[in-house]
mmCIF file of C-alpha atoms and ligand atoms in Angstrom:
data_model
loop_
_atom_site.group_PDB
_atom_site.id
_atom_site.type_symbol
_atom_site.label_atom_id
_atom_site.label_comp_id
_atom_site.label_asym_id
_atom_site.label_seq_id
_atom_site.Cartn_x
_atom_site.Cartn_y
_atom_site.Cartn_z
ATOM 1 C CA MET A 33 10.829 10.886 3.832
ATOM 2 C CA LYS A 34 9.574 7.764 2.600
ATOM 3 C CA ILE A 35 6.940 8.022 -0.209
ATOM 4 C CA THR A 36 4.779 5.641 -2.352
ATOM 5 C CA VAL A 37 3.090 6.510 -5.322
ATOM 6 C CA ILE A 38 0.367 3.734 -6.242
ATOM 7 C CA GLY A 39 -0.046 3.453 -10.244
ATOM 8 C CA ALA A 40 3.093 3.858 -12.606
ATOM 9 C CA GLY A 41 0.997 5.016 -15.140
ATOM 10 C CA ASN A 42 1.359 8.428 -16.600
ATOM 11 C CA VAL A 43 0.477 10.204 -13.656
ATOM 12 C CA GLY A 44 1.808 7.831 -10.994
ATOM 13 C CA ALA A 45 5.196 7.934 -12.801
ATOM 14 C CA THR A 46 5.724 11.293 -13.611
ATOM 15 C CA VAL A 47 4.644 11.854 -9.731
ATOM 16 C CA ALA A 48 7.325 9.653 -8.885
ATOM 17 C CA GLN A 49 9.999 11.654 -11.180
ATOM 18 C CA LEU A 50 9.439 14.713 -9.762
ATOM 19 C CA ILE A 51 9.939 14.030 -6.566
ATOM 20 C CA ALA A 52 12.305 12.416 -6.784
ATOM 21 C CA ASN A 53 14.402 15.248 -9.272
ATOM 22 C CA ALA A 54 13.379 17.622 -6.304
ATOM 23 C CA GLU A 55 14.995 14.882 -3.799
ATOM 24 C CA LEU A 56 11.386 15.261 -1.576
ATOM 25 C CA ALA A 57 11.809 12.073 -0.241
ATOM 26 C CA ASN A 58 15.174 9.666 -0.169
ATOM 27 C CA GLU A 59 13.236 6.475 -0.830
ATOM 28 C CA ILE A 60 10.073 6.204 -3.451
ATOM 29 C CA TYR A 61 8.571 3.593 -4.424
ATOM 30 C CA LEU A 62 6.186 3.141 -7.604
ATOM 31 C CA VAL A 63 3.492 0.894 -7.281
ATOM 32 C CA ASP A 64 1.304 -1.441 -9.995
ATOM 33 C CA ILE A 65 -0.729 -4.368 -10.677
ATOM 34 C CA LEU A 66 1.026 -4.782 -13.909
ATOM 35 C CA GLU A 67 4.404 -6.857 -13.745
ATOM 36 C CA GLY A 68 7.478 -5.387 -14.662
ATOM 37 C CA ILE A 69 6.227 -1.962 -15.314
ATOM 38 C CA PRO A 70 7.076 -0.350 -12.470
ATOM 39 C CA GLU A 71 9.715 -2.382 -11.507
ATOM 40 C CA GLY A 72 11.432 -0.947 -15.220
ATOM 41 C CA LYS A 73 10.114 2.549 -14.587
ATOM 42 C CA GLY A 74 11.429 2.601 -11.502
ATOM 43 C CA LEU A 75 15.246 1.397 -12.500
ATOM 44 C CA ASP A 76 15.408 3.728 -14.974
ATOM 45 C CA MET A 77 14.488 6.609 -13.306
ATOM 46 C CA TYR A 78 17.084 5.668 -10.372
ATOM 47 C CA GLU A 79 19.551 5.437 -12.798
ATOM 48 C CA SER A 80 18.980 9.163 -13.899
ATOM 49 C CA MET A 81 19.315 10.386 -10.435
ATOM 50 C CA PRO A 82 23.492 10.392 -10.719
ATOM 51 C CA VAL A 83 22.890 12.556 -13.829
ATOM 52 C CA LEU A 84 19.972 14.752 -11.827
ATOM 53 C CA GLU A 85 22.606 15.013 -8.857
ATOM 54 C CA SER A 86 19.646 13.840 -6.789
ATOM 55 C CA ASP A 87 19.497 10.898 -3.699
ATOM 56 C CA SER A 88 16.335 9.925 -4.330
ATOM 57 C CA ARG A 89 16.120 5.913 -4.689
ATOM 58 C CA ILE A 90 13.522 4.955 -6.711
ATOM 59 C CA TYR A 91 12.100 1.293 -6.526
ATOM 60 C CA GLY A 92 8.951 -0.135 -8.641
ATOM 61 C CA THR A 93 7.427 -3.013 -7.174
ATOM 62 C CA ASN A 94 3.729 -5.059 -7.236
ATOM 63 C CA ASN A 95 4.539 -5.817 -3.552
ATOM 64 C CA TYR A 96 3.198 -3.680 -0.947
ATOM 65 C CA GLU A 97 4.761 -4.942 2.145
ATOM 66 C CA LEU A 98 7.801 -2.845 0.810
ATOM 67 C CA THR A 99 5.887 0.619 1.008
ATOM 68 C CA LYS A 100 5.718 -0.433 4.919
ATOM 69 C CA ASN A 101 5.747 2.740 7.095
ATOM 70 C CA SER A 102 5.336 5.426 4.236
ATOM 71 C CA ASP A 103 5.065 8.829 5.275
ATOM 72 C CA ILE A 104 3.201 9.986 2.168
ATOM 73 C CA VAL A 105 1.009 7.573 -0.217
ATOM 74 C CA ILE A 106 -0.030 9.262 -3.448
ATOM 75 C CA GLN A 107 -3.116 7.414 -4.937
ATOM 76 C CA THR A 108 -2.685 7.385 -8.929
ATOM 77 C CA ALA A 109 -3.923 3.804 -10.080
ATOM 78 C CA GLY A 110 -7.384 3.774 -11.476
ATOM 79 C CA LEU A 111 -8.414 4.190 -15.488
ATOM 80 C CA ALA A 112 -8.349 7.782 -16.958
ATOM 81 C CA ARG A 113 -10.621 9.073 -19.138
ATOM 82 C CA LYS A 114 -10.838 8.543 -23.010
ATOM 83 C CA PRO A 115 -12.523 11.284 -25.099
ATOM 84 C CA GLY A 116 -16.489 11.783 -24.671
ATOM 85 C CA MET A 117 -15.891 10.628 -21.233
ATOM 86 C CA SER A 118 -16.853 12.301 -18.213
ATOM 87 C CA ARG A 119 -15.100 11.758 -14.825
ATOM 88 C CA ASP A 120 -18.254 10.797 -13.511
ATOM 89 C CA ASP A 121 -17.804 7.636 -15.877
ATOM 90 C CA LEU A 122 -14.454 6.261 -13.905
ATOM 91 C CA LEU A 123 -16.855 6.168 -10.715
ATOM 92 C CA VAL A 124 -17.756 2.422 -10.526
ATOM 93 C CA LYS A 125 -14.312 1.147 -11.711
ATOM 94 C CA ASN A 126 -12.193 3.321 -10.103
ATOM 95 C CA ALA A 127 -14.325 3.168 -6.793
ATOM 96 C CA GLU A 128 -13.138 -0.499 -6.938
ATOM 97 C CA ILE A 129 -9.481 -0.035 -7.332
ATOM 98 C CA VAL A 130 -8.802 3.164 -5.261
ATOM 99 C CA SER A 131 -10.670 1.552 -2.130
ATOM 100 C CA THR A 132 -8.500 -2.063 -2.893
ATOM 101 C CA CYS A 133 -5.044 0.023 -3.500
ATOM 102 C CA ILE A 134 -5.857 2.199 -0.008
ATOM 103 C CA GLU A 135 -6.697 -0.770 2.035
ATOM 104 C CA ASN A 136 -3.182 -2.368 0.906
ATOM 105 C CA ALA A 137 -1.167 0.688 1.241
ATOM 106 C CA PHE A 138 -2.606 1.660 4.806
ATOM 107 C CA LYS A 139 -2.305 -2.169 6.488
ATOM 108 C CA TYR A 140 1.668 -1.216 6.133
ATOM 109 C CA SER A 141 1.194 2.710 6.569
ATOM 110 C CA PRO A 142 -1.174 3.453 8.820
ATOM 111 C CA ASN A 143 0.504 6.581 9.890
ATOM 112 C CA ALA A 144 1.062 8.075 6.555
ATOM 113 C CA TYR A 145 -0.589 11.244 5.122
ATOM 114 C CA TYR A 146 -2.510 10.217 1.827
ATOM 115 C CA ILE A 147 -2.916 12.079 -1.590
ATOM 116 C CA ILE A 148 -5.923 10.756 -3.663
ATOM 117 C CA VAL A 149 -5.240 11.725 -7.254
ATOM 118 C CA SER A 150 -7.443 9.079 -9.137
ATOM 119 C CA ASN A 151 -10.915 10.503 -10.784
ATOM 120 C CA PRO A 152 -13.362 11.194 -9.942
ATOM 121 C CA LEU A 153 -11.387 12.991 -7.621
ATOM 122 C CA ASP A 154 -13.305 14.376 -4.724
ATOM 123 C CA VAL A 155 -15.273 11.324 -4.546
ATOM 124 C CA MET A 156 -11.926 8.877 -4.390
ATOM 125 C CA THR A 157 -10.868 11.093 -1.407
ATOM 126 C CA TYR A 158 -13.856 10.498 0.294
ATOM 127 C CA VAL A 159 -13.183 6.417 -0.611
ATOM 128 C CA ALA A 160 -9.999 6.785 0.938
ATOM 129 C CA LEU A 161 -11.471 8.218 4.290
ATOM 130 C CA LYS A 162 -13.650 5.951 5.046
ATOM 131 C CA VAL A 163 -11.826 2.718 3.716
ATOM 132 C CA THR A 164 -8.703 4.092 6.196
ATOM 133 C CA GLY A 165 -11.001 5.458 8.906
ATOM 134 C CA LEU A 166 -8.189 8.436 9.158
ATOM 135 C CA PRO A 167 -9.041 11.834 10.324
ATOM 136 C CA LYS A 168 -9.550 14.681 7.359
ATOM 137 C CA HIS A 169 -6.570 16.602 8.007
ATOM 138 C CA LYS A 170 -4.511 13.195 6.968
ATOM 139 C CA VAL A 171 -6.350 12.491 3.716
ATOM 140 C CA ILE A 172 -6.471 14.950 1.153
ATOM 141 C CA GLY A 173 -7.244 15.322 -2.828
ATOM 142 C CA MET A 174 -5.564 17.030 -5.547
ATOM 143 C CA ALA A 175 -7.324 18.946 -7.841
ATOM 144 C CA GLY A 176 -7.482 22.859 -6.863
ATOM 145 C CA ILE A 177 -3.946 23.556 -7.743
ATOM 146 C CA LEU A 178 -4.202 21.558 -11.211
ATOM 147 C CA ASP A 179 -7.300 23.828 -11.769
ATOM 148 C CA THR A 180 -5.680 26.894 -10.518
ATOM 149 C CA ALA A 181 -2.712 26.290 -12.656
ATOM 150 C CA ARG A 182 -4.611 26.108 -15.950
ATOM 151 C CA TYR A 183 -6.491 29.307 -15.332
ATOM 152 C CA ARG A 184 -3.243 31.085 -14.476
ATOM 153 C CA SER A 185 -1.651 29.655 -17.862
ATOM 154 C CA PHE A 186 -4.611 31.111 -19.797
ATOM 155 C CA ILE A 187 -4.755 34.549 -17.937
ATOM 156 C CA SER A 188 -1.270 34.226 -18.640
ATOM 157 C CA MET A 189 -1.875 33.492 -22.573
ATOM 158 C CA GLU A 190 -4.466 36.368 -22.111
ATOM 159 C CA LEU A 191 -2.328 38.991 -21.427
ATOM 160 C CA GLY A 192 1.211 37.719 -22.382
ATOM 161 C CA VAL A 193 2.400 38.188 -19.062
ATOM 162 C CA SER A 194 4.873 36.016 -16.661
ATOM 163 C CA MET A 195 2.485 33.361 -15.216
ATOM 164 C CA GLN A 196 4.131 33.791 -11.772
ATOM 165 C CA ASP A 197 2.230 36.912 -11.751
ATOM 166 C CA ILE A 198 -0.786 35.583 -11.669
ATOM 167 C CA GLN A 199 -2.809 34.157 -8.276
ATOM 168 C CA GLY A 200 -5.834 33.012 -8.669
ATOM 169 C CA LEU A 201 -8.181 30.518 -6.507
ATOM 170 C CA ILE A 202 -10.631 27.476 -7.711
ATOM 171 C CA LEU A 203 -12.977 26.126 -5.193
ATOM 172 C CA GLY A 204 -15.730 23.277 -5.671
ATOM 173 C CA GLY A 205 -15.504 19.771 -7.281
ATOM 174 C CA HIS A 206 -13.189 18.965 -9.797
ATOM 175 C CA GLY A 207 -15.444 18.976 -13.078
ATOM 176 C CA ASP A 208 -17.814 21.036 -14.785
ATOM 177 C CA THR A 209 -19.066 22.632 -11.216
ATOM 178 C CA MET A 210 -15.812 24.054 -10.193
ATOM 179 C CA VAL A 211 -16.114 27.680 -8.509
ATOM 180 C CA PRO A 212 -12.964 29.838 -9.887
ATOM 181 C CA LEU A 213 -13.383 32.849 -7.940
ATOM 182 C CA THR A 214 -12.438 35.835 -10.446
ATOM 183 C CA ARG A 215 -12.916 38.516 -7.748
ATOM 184 C CA TYR A 216 -10.332 36.813 -5.693
ATOM 185 C CA THR A 217 -7.527 36.543 -9.165
ATOM 186 C CA THR A 218 -4.736 39.309 -9.618
ATOM 187 C CA VAL A 219 -2.146 39.878 -11.680
ATOM 188 C CA ALA A 220 1.014 41.552 -9.634
ATOM 189 C CA GLY A 221 -1.896 42.990 -7.039
ATOM 190 C CA ILE A 222 -3.625 44.126 -9.722
ATOM 191 C CA PRO A 223 -7.156 43.306 -10.194
ATOM 192 C CA VAL A 224 -8.061 40.691 -12.735
ATOM 193 C CA SER A 225 -11.216 43.017 -14.075
ATOM 194 C CA ASP A 226 -8.997 45.732 -14.596
ATOM 195 C CA LEU A 227 -7.056 44.081 -17.726
ATOM 196 C CA ILE A 228 -9.976 41.623 -18.710
ATOM 197 C CA PRO A 229 -12.769 42.198 -19.536
ATOM 198 C CA ALA A 230 -15.876 40.149 -18.263
ATOM 199 C CA ASP A 231 -16.993 38.636 -20.971
ATOM 200 C CA ARG A 232 -13.676 37.548 -22.114
ATOM 201 C CA LEU A 233 -12.780 36.076 -18.105
ATOM 202 C CA ASP A 234 -16.027 34.375 -18.827
ATOM 203 C CA GLU A 235 -14.549 32.793 -21.669
ATOM 204 C CA ILE A 236 -11.381 32.193 -19.894
ATOM 205 C CA VAL A 237 -13.242 30.404 -17.046
ATOM 206 C CA LYS A 238 -15.129 28.030 -19.178
ATOM 207 C CA ARG A 239 -11.964 26.692 -21.090
ATOM 208 C CA THR A 240 -10.401 26.283 -17.425
ATOM 209 C CA ALA A 241 -13.431 24.241 -16.051
ATOM 210 C CA GLY A 242 -13.317 22.021 -19.379
ATOM 211 C CA GLY A 243 -9.390 22.057 -19.534
ATOM 212 C CA GLY A 244 -9.143 17.924 -18.683
ATOM 213 C CA GLY A 245 -11.469 17.413 -21.329
ATOM 214 C CA GLU A 246 -9.533 19.579 -23.538
ATOM 215 C CA ILE A 247 -6.571 17.631 -23.260
ATOM 216 C CA VAL A 248 -8.241 14.371 -23.537
ATOM 217 C CA LYS A 249 -9.351 15.478 -26.616
ATOM 218 C CA TYR A 250 -5.911 15.743 -28.067
ATOM 219 C CA LEU A 251 -4.562 12.704 -26.371
ATOM 220 C CA LYS A 252 -7.388 10.362 -27.421
ATOM 221 C CA THR A 253 -5.968 7.308 -24.941
ATOM 222 C CA GLY A 254 -5.900 8.707 -22.000
ATOM 223 C CA SER A 255 -6.130 12.156 -20.145
ATOM 224 C CA ALA A 256 -3.632 14.753 -18.488
ATOM 225 C CA TYR A 257 -0.479 14.030 -16.408
ATOM 226 C CA TYR A 258 2.305 16.575 -16.834
ATOM 227 C CA ALA A 259 0.193 19.114 -15.113
ATOM 228 C CA PRO A 260 -1.318 16.584 -12.253
ATOM 229 C CA ALA A 261 1.961 15.362 -11.790
ATOM 230 C CA ALA A 262 3.550 18.904 -10.842
ATOM 231 C CA ALA A 263 0.290 20.010 -8.928
ATOM 232 C CA VAL A 264 0.752 16.936 -6.700
ATOM 233 C CA THR A 265 4.486 17.444 -6.134
ATOM 234 C CA GLN A 266 3.427 21.446 -4.730
ATOM 235 C CA MET A 267 1.607 19.837 -2.360
ATOM 236 C CA VAL A 268 4.210 17.335 -1.113
ATOM 237 C CA GLU A 269 7.023 19.607 -1.328
ATOM 238 C CA SER A 270 4.912 21.933 1.375
ATOM 239 C CA ILE A 271 4.114 18.833 3.409
ATOM 240 C CA VAL A 272 7.944 17.694 3.539
ATOM 241 C CA LYS A 273 9.206 21.084 3.852
ATOM 242 C CA ASP A 274 6.910 22.405 6.228
ATOM 243 C CA GLN A 275 6.287 25.555 3.962
ATOM 244 C CA LYS A 276 2.596 25.733 5.416
ATOM 245 C CA ARG A 277 1.367 26.731 2.006
ATOM 246 C CA ILE A 278 -1.936 27.803 1.386
ATOM 247 C CA LEU A 279 -3.067 25.526 -1.807
ATOM 248 C CA PRO A 280 -6.128 24.696 -3.233
ATOM 249 C CA CYS A 281 -7.059 21.244 -1.772
ATOM 250 C CA SER A 282 -9.829 18.542 -1.903
ATOM 251 C CA VAL A 283 -10.426 18.417 1.708
ATOM 252 C CA LEU A 284 -13.483 16.736 3.512
ATOM 253 C CA LEU A 285 -15.514 19.282 4.989
ATOM 254 C CA THR A 286 -17.159 19.504 8.738
ATOM 255 C CA GLY A 287 -18.656 22.445 8.642
ATOM 256 C CA GLU A 288 -16.512 24.649 6.928
ATOM 257 C CA TYR A 289 -18.724 26.794 4.119
ATOM 258 C CA GLY A 290 -21.768 25.232 5.635
ATOM 259 C CA TYR A 291 -21.324 21.971 4.437
ATOM 260 C CA LYS A 292 -20.403 18.673 6.248
ATOM 261 C CA ASP A 293 -19.885 15.320 5.140
ATOM 262 C CA VAL A 294 -18.874 16.010 1.505
ATOM 263 C CA VAL A 295 -15.324 16.592 -0.477
ATOM 264 C CA VAL A 296 -14.537 19.846 -2.322
ATOM 265 C CA GLY A 297 -11.661 21.703 -2.861
ATOM 266 C CA VAL A 298 -10.754 24.631 -0.431
ATOM 267 C CA PRO A 299 -8.063 26.604 0.283
ATOM 268 C CA ALA A 300 -5.944 24.942 2.712
ATOM 269 C CA VAL A 301 -2.641 25.541 4.413
ATOM 270 C CA LEU A 302 -0.340 22.144 3.847
ATOM 271 C CA GLY A 303 2.586 21.626 6.613
ATOM 272 C CA LYS A 304 4.018 19.070 8.176
ATOM 273 C CA GLY A 305 0.475 17.971 9.979
ATOM 274 C CA CYS A 306 -0.398 17.865 6.148
ATOM 275 C CA MET A 307 -3.585 19.445 5.754
ATOM 276 C CA GLU A 308 -3.324 21.851 8.735
ATOM 277 C CA LYS A 309 -5.751 24.605 8.116
ATOM 278 C CA VAL A 310 -9.130 25.084 5.852
ATOM 279 C CA ILE A 311 -9.171 28.742 4.838
ATOM 280 C CA GLU A 312 -12.868 29.958 4.879
ATOM 281 C CA LEU A 313 -13.392 32.510 2.372
ATOM 282 C CA LYS A 314 -16.925 35.454 2.770
ATOM 283 C CA LEU A 315 -18.392 34.301 -0.540
ATOM 284 C CA ASN A 316 -20.631 36.690 -2.154
ATOM 285 C CA ASP A 317 -24.164 35.480 -2.951
ATOM 286 C CA ALA A 318 -23.564 34.127 -6.623
ATOM 287 C CA GLU A 319 -20.326 32.098 -5.262
ATOM 288 C CA LYS A 320 -22.111 30.884 -2.282
ATOM 289 C CA ALA A 321 -24.938 29.195 -5.336
ATOM 290 C CA LEU A 322 -21.788 27.815 -7.395
ATOM 291 C CA LEU A 323 -20.631 26.347 -4.242
ATOM 292 C CA LYS A 324 -23.716 24.736 -3.528
ATOM 293 C CA THR A 325 -24.346 23.500 -7.030
ATOM 294 C CA SER A 326 -20.826 21.572 -6.749
ATOM 295 C CA CYS A 327 -21.218 20.263 -3.330
ATOM 296 C CA ASP A 328 -24.919 19.124 -4.447
ATOM 297 C CA HIS A 329 -23.023 17.280 -7.340
ATOM 298 C CA VAL A 330 -20.156 15.889 -5.706
ATOM 299 C CA GLU A 331 -22.626 15.023 -2.568
ATOM 300 C CA ALA A 332 -24.764 12.442 -4.897
ATOM 301 C CA THR A 333 -22.004 10.833 -6.197
ATOM 302 C CA ILE A 334 -20.534 10.016 -3.194
ATOM 303 C CA LYS A 335 -23.674 8.346 -2.019
ATOM 304 C CA GLU A 336 -23.322 6.344 -5.312
ATOM 305 C CA ALA A 337 -19.666 5.667 -5.207
ATOM 306 C CA MET A 338 -20.521 4.189 -1.377
ATOM 307 C CA GLU A 339 -23.535 1.819 -2.599
ATOM 308 C CA LEU A 340 -20.878 0.521 -5.138
ATOM 309 C CA ILE A 341 -18.709 -0.091 -1.727
ATOM 310 C CA LYS A 342 -21.327 -2.197 0.073
ATOM 311 C CA LYS A 343 -22.147 -4.363 -2.678
HETATM 312 N N1 APR B 86 -3.485 -1.411 -8.578
HETATM 313 C C1 APR B 86 -2.522 -0.952 -8.925
HETATM 314 N N2 APR B 86 -2.233 -0.415 -9.713
HETATM 315 C C2 APR B 86 -3.350 0.023 -10.553
HETATM 316 C C3 APR B 86 -4.304 -1.157 -10.485
HETATM 317 C C4 APR B 86 -4.630 -1.531 -9.078
HETATM 318 N N3 APR B 86 -5.630 -2.248 -8.636
HETATM 319 N N4 APR B 86 -5.731 -0.675 -11.385
HETATM 320 C C5 APR B 86 -5.102 -0.195 -12.709
HETATM 321 N N5 APR B 86 -3.989 0.361 -11.938
HETATM 322 C C6 APR B 86 -3.014 0.933 -13.069
HETATM 323 C C7 APR B 86 -2.606 0.906 -14.218
HETATM 324 O O1 APR B 86 -1.807 -0.491 -14.482
HETATM 325 C C8 APR B 86 -1.710 1.990 -14.561
HETATM 326 O O2 APR B 86 -0.180 1.446 -14.688
HETATM 327 O O3 APR B 86 -2.936 2.761 -12.594
HETATM 328 C C9 APR B 86 -2.310 2.832 -13.693
HETATM 329 C C10 APR B 86 -3.052 4.458 -14.135
HETATM 330 O O4 APR B 86 -1.905 4.992 -15.006
HETATM 331 P P1 APR B 86 -2.844 5.103 -16.447
HETATM 332 O O5 APR B 86 -3.500 4.592 -17.154
HETATM 333 O O6 APR B 86 -1.386 6.061 -17.406
HETATM 334 O O7 APR B 86 -3.572 6.801 -15.612
HETATM 335 P P2 APR B 86 -3.954 7.782 -15.787
HETATM 336 O O8 APR B 86 -3.458 9.011 -16.842
HETATM 337 O O9 APR B 86 -1.981 8.032 -14.908
HETATM 338 O O10 APR B 86 -4.543 8.434 -14.990
HETATM 339 C C11 APR B 86 -4.639 7.636 -13.746
HETATM 340 O O11 APR B 86 -5.436 9.528 -12.196
HETATM 341 O O12 APR B 86 -5.954 11.745 -13.287
HETATM 342 C C12 APR B 86 -6.191 10.707 -12.943
HETATM 343 O O13 APR B 86 -8.052 10.456 -14.095
HETATM 344 C C13 APR B 86 -7.262 9.959 -13.903
HETATM 345 O O14 APR B 86 -8.030 8.160 -12.722
HETATM 346 C C14 APR B 86 -6.922 8.476 -13.324
HETATM 347 C C15 APR B 86 -5.755 8.506 -12.696
#
């Protein structure tokens, strides 16, 4: 298993480290445009492996040729948010960065699976699909696991119970228009509505939707990376080990949920074929309306991005 992580910044370096620690790949290539940074971080991580008892080998580079024949490529390069910015504010610059990086990686790894993390995530996944021309099951985005993890954390804080007992699901775009399915949220099998009053649950949902912004406000110079990197690693693990976990991922819809030609978060089965299946849920009217708002928003941003790329 050979994995390439594009972007040796906060998210990229943390992803590489988590994948190496879990020994999910024999070789990990960390690529960045900056000179020295990927090499330095890569070597530092390599040197931690004897202690961590993993035989993953990490190499940093500016040269895409070395990433040749990767099995999985993870795209994290791009600008991160600063306080006051929305993910969409990153569109112009990141559309350019993502298309260049993916074009370079695809030249050497046409058979790889691509996981997109750069924001605005759903739109960047669409850009990567267009740049590569790959089918939808091979190019997916990471957002839903992160949003759901934030939601699960907040519920666990509220109830003072184990995070592991909390199951939840968030659909839609990665942003203010995400669609938390409180109906499908359980705590050790108990519906969350039996444990948390509706108004309090609404507040938790709102905090979840603004969860990325909450971290940006604290960090001031960048955005979240520990939880995003953990979420990417879970996707990689499910693919590498063919676990067939059902995880919310950003996927190009081709009729599912009544939408076409838009990338949004939906529950999907991840295994050795990458995104093996989209799970379609029967949404109620309120959930359908939220999903429509989310899809409309992502669709409009995709249009904007495609215009920019044409220029
Ligand atoms: N090619 C390769 N690397 C690039 C390029 C490029 N064209 N442009 C920028 N980079 C690299 C930067 O040099 C930097 O090392 O991308 C890295 C980004 O790292 P950070 O600034 O630390 O940002 P990070 O927190 O990792 O976020 C990256 O992930 O979650 C999203 O919104 C976030 O879009 C952002 C991305």
